[in-house]
PDB file of C-alpha atoms in Angstrom:
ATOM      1  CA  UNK W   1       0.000   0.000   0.000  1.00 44.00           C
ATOM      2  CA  UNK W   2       1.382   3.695  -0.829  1.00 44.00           C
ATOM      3  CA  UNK W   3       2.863   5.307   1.749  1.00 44.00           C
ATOM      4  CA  UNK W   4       1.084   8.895   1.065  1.00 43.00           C
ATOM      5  CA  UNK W   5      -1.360  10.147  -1.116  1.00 42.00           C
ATOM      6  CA  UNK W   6       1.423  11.654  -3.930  1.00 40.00           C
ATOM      7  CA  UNK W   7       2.857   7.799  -4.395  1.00 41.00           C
ATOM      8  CA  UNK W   8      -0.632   6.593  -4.893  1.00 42.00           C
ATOM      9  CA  UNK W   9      -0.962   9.173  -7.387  1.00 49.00           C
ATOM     10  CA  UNK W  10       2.023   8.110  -9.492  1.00 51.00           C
ATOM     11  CA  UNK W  11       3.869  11.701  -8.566  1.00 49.00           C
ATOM     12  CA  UNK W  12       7.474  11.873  -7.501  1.00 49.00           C
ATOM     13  CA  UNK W  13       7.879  11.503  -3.926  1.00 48.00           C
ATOM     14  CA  UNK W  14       8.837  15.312  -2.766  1.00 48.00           C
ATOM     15  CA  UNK W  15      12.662  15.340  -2.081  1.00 47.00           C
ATOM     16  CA  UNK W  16      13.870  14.975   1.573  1.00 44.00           C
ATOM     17  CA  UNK W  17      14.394  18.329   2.952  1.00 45.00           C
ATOM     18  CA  UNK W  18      18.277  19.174   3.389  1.00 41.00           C
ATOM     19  CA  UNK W  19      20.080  19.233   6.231  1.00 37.00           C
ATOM     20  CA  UNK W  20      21.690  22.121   7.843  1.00 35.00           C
ATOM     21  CA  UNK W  21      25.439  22.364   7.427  1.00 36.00           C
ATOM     22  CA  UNK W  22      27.417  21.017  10.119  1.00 34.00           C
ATOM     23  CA  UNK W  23      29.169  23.859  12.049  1.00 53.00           C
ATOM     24  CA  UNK W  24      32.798  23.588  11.722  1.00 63.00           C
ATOM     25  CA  UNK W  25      34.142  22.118  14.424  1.00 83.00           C
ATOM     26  CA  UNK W  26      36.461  24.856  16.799  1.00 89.00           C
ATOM     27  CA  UNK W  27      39.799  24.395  18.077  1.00 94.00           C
ATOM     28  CA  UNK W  28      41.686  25.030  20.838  1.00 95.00           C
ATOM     29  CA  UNK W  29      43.419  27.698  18.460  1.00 96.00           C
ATOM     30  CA  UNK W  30      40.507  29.017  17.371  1.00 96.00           C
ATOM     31  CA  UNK W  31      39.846  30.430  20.853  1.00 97.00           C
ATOM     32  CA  UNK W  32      43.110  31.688  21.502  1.00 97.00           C
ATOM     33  CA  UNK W  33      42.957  33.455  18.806  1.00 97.00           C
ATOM     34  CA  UNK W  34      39.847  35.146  19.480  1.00 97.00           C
ATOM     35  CA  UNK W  35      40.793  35.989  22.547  1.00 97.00           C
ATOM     36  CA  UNK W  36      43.699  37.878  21.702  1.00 97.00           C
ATOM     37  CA  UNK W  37      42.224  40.088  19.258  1.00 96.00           C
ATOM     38  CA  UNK W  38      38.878  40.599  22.271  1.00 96.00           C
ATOM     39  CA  UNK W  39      42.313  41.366  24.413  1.00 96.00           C
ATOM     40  CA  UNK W  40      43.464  44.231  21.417  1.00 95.00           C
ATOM     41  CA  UNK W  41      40.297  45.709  20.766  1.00 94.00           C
ATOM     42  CA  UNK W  42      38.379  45.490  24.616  1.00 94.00           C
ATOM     43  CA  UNK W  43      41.334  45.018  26.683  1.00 94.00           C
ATOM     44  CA  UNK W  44      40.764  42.469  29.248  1.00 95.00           C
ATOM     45  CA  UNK W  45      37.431  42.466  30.370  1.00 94.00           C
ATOM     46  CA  UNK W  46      36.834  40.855  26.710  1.00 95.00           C
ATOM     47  CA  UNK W  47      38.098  37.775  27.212  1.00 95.00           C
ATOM     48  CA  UNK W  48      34.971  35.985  28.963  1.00 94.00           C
ATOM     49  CA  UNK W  49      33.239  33.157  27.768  1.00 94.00           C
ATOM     50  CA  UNK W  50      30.018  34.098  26.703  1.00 94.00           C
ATOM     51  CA  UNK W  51      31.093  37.209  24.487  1.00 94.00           C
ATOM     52  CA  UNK W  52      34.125  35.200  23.053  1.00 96.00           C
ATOM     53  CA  UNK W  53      31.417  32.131  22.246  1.00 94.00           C
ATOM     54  CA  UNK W  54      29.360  34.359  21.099  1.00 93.00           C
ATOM     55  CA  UNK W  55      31.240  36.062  18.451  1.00 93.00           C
ATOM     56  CA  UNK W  56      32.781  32.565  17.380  1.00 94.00           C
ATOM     57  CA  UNK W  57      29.338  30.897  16.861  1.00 92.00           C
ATOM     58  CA  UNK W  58      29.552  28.711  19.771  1.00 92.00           C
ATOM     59  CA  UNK W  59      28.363  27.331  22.701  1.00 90.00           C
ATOM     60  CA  UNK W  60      29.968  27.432  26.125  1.00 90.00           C
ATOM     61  CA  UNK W  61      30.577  23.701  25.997  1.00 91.00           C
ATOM     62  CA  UNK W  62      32.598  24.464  23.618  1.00 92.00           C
ATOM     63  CA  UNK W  63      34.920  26.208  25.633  1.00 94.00           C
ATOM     64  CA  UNK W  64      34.720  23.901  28.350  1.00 95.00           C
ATOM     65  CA  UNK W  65      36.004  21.118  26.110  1.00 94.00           C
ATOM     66  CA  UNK W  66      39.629  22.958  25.663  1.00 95.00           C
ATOM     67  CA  UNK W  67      39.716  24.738  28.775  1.00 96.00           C
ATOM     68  CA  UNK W  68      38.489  24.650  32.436  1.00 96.00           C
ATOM     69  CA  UNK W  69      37.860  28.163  33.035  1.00 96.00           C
ATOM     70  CA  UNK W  70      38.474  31.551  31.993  1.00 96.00           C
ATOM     71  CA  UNK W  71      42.084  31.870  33.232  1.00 97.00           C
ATOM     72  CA  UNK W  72      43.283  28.427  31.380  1.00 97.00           C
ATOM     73  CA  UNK W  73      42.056  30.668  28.189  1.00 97.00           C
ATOM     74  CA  UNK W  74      43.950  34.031  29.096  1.00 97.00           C
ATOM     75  CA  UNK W  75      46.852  31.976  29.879  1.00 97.00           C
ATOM     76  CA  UNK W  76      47.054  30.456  26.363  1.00 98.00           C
ATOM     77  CA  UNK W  77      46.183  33.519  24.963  1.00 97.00           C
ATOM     78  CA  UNK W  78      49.298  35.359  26.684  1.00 97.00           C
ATOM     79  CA  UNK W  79      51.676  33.177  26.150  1.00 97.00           C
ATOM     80  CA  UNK W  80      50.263  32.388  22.135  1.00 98.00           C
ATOM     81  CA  UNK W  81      50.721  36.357  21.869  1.00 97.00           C
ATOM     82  CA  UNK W  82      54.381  35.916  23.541  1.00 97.00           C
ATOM     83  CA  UNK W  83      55.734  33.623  21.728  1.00 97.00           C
ATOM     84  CA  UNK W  84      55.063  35.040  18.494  1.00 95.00           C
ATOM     85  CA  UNK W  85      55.579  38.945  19.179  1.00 94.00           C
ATOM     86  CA  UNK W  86      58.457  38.416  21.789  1.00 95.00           C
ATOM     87  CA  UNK W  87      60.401  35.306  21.545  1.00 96.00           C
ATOM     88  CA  UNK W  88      59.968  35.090  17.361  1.00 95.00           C
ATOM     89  CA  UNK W  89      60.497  38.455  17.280  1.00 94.00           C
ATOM     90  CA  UNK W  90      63.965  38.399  19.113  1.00 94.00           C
ATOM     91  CA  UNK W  91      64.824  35.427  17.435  1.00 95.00           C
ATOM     92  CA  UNK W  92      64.975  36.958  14.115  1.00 94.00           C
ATOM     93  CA  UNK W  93      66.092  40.196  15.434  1.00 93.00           C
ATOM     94  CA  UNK W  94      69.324  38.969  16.641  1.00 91.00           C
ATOM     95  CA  UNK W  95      70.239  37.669  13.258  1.00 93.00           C
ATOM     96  CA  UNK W  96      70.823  40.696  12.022  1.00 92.00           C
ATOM     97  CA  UNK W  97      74.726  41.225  12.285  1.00 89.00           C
ATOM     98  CA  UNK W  98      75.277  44.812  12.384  1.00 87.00           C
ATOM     99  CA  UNK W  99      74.092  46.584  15.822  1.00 79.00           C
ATOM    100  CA  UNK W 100      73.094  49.798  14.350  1.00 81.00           C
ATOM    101  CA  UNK W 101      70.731  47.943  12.094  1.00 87.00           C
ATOM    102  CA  UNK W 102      69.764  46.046  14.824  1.00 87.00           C
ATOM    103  CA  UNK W 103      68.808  48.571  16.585  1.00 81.00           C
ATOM    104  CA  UNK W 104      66.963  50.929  14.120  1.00 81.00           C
ATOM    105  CA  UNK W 105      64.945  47.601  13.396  1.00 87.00           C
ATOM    106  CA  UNK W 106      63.634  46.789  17.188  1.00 85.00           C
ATOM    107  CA  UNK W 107      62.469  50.375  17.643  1.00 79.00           C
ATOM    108  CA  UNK W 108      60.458  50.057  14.165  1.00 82.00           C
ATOM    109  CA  UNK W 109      59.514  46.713  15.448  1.00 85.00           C
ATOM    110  CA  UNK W 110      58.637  48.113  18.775  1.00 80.00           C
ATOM    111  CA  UNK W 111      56.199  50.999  17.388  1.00 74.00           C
ATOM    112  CA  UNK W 112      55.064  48.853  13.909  1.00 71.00           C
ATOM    113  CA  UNK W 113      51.973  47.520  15.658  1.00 84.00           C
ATOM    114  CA  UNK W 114      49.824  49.322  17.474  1.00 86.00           C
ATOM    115  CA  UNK W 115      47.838  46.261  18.290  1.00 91.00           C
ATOM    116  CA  UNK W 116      50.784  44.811  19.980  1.00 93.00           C
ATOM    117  CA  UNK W 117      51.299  47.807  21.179  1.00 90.00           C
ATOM    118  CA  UNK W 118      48.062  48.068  22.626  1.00 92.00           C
ATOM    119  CA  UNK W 119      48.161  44.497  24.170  1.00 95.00           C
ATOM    120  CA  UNK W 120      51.279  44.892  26.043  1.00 95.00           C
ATOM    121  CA  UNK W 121      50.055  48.203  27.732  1.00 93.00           C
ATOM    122  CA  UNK W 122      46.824  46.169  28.508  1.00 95.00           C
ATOM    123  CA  UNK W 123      49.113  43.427  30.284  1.00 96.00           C
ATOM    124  CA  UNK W 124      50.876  46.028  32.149  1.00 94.00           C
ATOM    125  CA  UNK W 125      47.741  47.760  33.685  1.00 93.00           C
ATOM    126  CA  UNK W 126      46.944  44.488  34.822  1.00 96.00           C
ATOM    127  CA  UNK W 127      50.028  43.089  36.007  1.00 95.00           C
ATOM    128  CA  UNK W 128      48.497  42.415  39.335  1.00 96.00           C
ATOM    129  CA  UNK W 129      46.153  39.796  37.775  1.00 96.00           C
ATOM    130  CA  UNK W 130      47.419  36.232  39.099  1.00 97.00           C
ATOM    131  CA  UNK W 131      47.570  35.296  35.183  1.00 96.00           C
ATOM    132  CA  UNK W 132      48.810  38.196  33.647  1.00 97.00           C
ATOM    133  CA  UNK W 133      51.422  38.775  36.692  1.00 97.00           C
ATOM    134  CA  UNK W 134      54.739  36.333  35.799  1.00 97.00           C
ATOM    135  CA  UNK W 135      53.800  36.820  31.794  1.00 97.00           C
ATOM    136  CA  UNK W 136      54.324  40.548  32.439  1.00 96.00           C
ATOM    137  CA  UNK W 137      57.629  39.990  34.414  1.00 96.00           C
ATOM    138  CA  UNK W 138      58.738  37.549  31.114  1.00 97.00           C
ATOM    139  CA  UNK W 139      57.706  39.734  28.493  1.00 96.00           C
ATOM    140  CA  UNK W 140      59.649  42.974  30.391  1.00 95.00           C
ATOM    141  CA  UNK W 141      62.507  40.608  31.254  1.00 96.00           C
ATOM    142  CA  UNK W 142      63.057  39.149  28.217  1.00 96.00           C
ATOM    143  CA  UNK W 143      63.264  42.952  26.389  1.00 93.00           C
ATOM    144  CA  UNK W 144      65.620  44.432  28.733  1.00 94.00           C
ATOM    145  CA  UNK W 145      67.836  41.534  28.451  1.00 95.00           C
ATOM    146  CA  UNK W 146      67.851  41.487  24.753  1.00 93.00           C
ATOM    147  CA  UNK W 147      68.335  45.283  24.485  1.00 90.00           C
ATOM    148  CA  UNK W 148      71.401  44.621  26.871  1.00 92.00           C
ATOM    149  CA  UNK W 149      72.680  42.526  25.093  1.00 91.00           C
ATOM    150  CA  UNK W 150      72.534  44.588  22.027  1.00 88.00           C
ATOM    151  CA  UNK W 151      74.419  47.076  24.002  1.00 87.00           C
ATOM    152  CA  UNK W 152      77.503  45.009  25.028  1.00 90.00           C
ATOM    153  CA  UNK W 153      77.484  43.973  21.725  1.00 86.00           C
ATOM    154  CA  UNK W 154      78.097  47.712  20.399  1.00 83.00           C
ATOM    155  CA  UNK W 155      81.054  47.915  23.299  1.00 87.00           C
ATOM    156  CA  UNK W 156      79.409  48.737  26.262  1.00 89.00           C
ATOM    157  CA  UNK W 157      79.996  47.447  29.396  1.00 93.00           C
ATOM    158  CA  UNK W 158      77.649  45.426  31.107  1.00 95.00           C
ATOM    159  CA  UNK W 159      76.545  48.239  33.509  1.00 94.00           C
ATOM    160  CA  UNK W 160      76.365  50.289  31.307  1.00 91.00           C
ATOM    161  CA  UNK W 161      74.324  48.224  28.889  1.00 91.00           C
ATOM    162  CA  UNK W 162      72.136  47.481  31.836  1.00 93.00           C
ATOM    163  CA  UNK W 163      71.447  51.230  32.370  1.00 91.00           C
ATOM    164  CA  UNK W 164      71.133  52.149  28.917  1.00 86.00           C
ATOM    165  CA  UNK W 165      68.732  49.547  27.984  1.00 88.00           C
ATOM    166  CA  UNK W 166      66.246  50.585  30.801  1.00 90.00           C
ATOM    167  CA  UNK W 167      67.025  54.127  29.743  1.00 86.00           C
ATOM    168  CA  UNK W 168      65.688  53.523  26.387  1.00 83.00           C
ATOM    169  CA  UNK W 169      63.226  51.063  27.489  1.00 87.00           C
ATOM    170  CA  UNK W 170      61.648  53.882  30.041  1.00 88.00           C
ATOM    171  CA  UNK W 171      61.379  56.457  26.729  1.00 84.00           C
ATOM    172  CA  UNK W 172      59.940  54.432  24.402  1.00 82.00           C
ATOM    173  CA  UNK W 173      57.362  53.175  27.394  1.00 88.00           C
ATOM    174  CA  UNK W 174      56.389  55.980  28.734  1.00 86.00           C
ATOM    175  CA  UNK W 175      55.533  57.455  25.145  1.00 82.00           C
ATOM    176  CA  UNK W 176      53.074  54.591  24.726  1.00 83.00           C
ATOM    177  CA  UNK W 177      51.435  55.440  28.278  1.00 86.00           C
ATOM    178  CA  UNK W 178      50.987  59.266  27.580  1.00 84.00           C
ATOM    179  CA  UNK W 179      49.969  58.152  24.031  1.00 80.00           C
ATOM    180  CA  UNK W 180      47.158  56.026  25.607  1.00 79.00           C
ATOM    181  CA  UNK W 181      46.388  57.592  29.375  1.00 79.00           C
ATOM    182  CA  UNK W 182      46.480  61.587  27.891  1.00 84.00           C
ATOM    183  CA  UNK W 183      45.010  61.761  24.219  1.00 77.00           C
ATOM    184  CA  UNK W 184      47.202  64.888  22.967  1.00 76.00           C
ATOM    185  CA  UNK W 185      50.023  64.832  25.197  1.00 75.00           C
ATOM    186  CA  UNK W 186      52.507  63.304  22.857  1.00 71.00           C
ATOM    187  CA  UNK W 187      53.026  65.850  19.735  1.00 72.00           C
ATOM    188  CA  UNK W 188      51.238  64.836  16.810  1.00 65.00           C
ATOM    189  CA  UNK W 189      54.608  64.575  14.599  1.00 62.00           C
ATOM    190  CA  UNK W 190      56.220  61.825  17.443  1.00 58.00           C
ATOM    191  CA  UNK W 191      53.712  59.214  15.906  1.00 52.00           C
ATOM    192  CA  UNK W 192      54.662  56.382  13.549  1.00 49.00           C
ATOM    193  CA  UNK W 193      58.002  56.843  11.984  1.00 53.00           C
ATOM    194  CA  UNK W 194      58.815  60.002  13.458  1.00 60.00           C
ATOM    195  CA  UNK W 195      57.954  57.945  16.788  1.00 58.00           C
ATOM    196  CA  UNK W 196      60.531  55.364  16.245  1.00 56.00           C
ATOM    197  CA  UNK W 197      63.394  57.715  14.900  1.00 64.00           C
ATOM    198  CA  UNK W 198      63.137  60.117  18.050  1.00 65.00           C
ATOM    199  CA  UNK W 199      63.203  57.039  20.167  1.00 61.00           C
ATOM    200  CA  UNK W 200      66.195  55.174  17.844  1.00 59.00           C
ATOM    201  CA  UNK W 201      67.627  58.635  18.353  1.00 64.00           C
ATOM    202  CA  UNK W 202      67.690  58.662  21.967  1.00 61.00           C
ATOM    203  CA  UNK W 203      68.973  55.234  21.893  1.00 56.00           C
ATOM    204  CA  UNK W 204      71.702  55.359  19.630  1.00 58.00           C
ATOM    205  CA  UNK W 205      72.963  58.685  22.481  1.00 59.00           C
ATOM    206  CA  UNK W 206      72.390  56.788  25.281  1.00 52.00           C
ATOM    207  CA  UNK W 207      74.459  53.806  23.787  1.00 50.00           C
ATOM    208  CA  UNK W 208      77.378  56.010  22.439  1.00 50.00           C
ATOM    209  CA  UNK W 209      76.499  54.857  18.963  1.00 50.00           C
TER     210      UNK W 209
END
């Protein structure tokens, strides 16, 4: 007997209605990711699950299958955004040979990005976060000791390395903080690559190069 009335008619059976797409199925990388561009654009009260799953398409179980709460994600997210702006970074930095070049190149590196930029000053006004506090010390750590280095490597001695790295190192920071804190403060014409020269500038002099 015909299972419905168009069969028993002789008409085509109607075709089976389609499925939905499967939703792609999201990595751990996929939420790192996302969280470090919520951490660039909202700073850190971004990175929360509900607005990250949210703008990913998700649900919170989601999130619960690659991490176990919101600090396991900022973690990952920090050091993801370490690794690749401060340790890579270095890395290829240091295989430049000549020191001056060296140097011109990590103060355009330094100011190239305001997004990294705008990370690491996000870090740093919450370096009292139990998360954010030892990446902080790293990230700072791991800059001043590759600047000295650059130093002793132009003929300084270690002291003096020492204090001319966090010489330069207070400059170029405390630029970014006015630049952020006090809209205005900084001159218009110390942005981009007048930025970086005035700060190469006052690195080269405190260096001796």
């Amino acid at each position: 007997m015909p299972r419905d009335r168009a069969a028993a008619n002789g008409a085509p059976a109607a075709p089976a209605p389609a499925r939905p797409r499967e939703r792609r199925t999201l990595t751990r990388a996929d939420w790192i990711g996302t969280a470090v561009e919520a951490l660039a654009r909202d700073g850190l009260r971004a990175v929360a699950v509900e607005p990250l799953a949210e703008r990913l398409g998700a649900t919170k179980g989601s999130f619960y299958w690659h991490f176990r709460d919101r600090n396991a994600l900022l973690q990952a997210a920090v050091e993801h955004w370490e690794a690749t702006v401060i340790d890579e970074s270095i890395a290829r930095l240091e295989e430049i040979a000549d020191p001056i070049e060296r140097h011109n190149a990590t103060v355009e590196l330094l100011n190239g990005s305001p997004k990294d930029v705008k990370i690491f000053l996000v870090l740093l006004w919450n370096a009292d976060h139990v998360v954010i506090a030892p990446a902080i010390e790293r990230i700072v750590r791991k800059r001043m000791a590759y600047s000295q280095r650059l130093r002793e490597q132009a003929g300084l001695t270690p002291d003096q390395a020492e204090r001319s790295a966090l010489h330069a190192y207070s400059v170029w920071l405390g630029l970014q903080l006015l630049r952020q804190a006090v809209p205005g403060a900084v001159p218009e014409d110390l942005s981009g690559e007048t930025l970086s020269d005035y700060v190469a500038q006052l690195g080269r002099q405190a260096v001796g190069l």
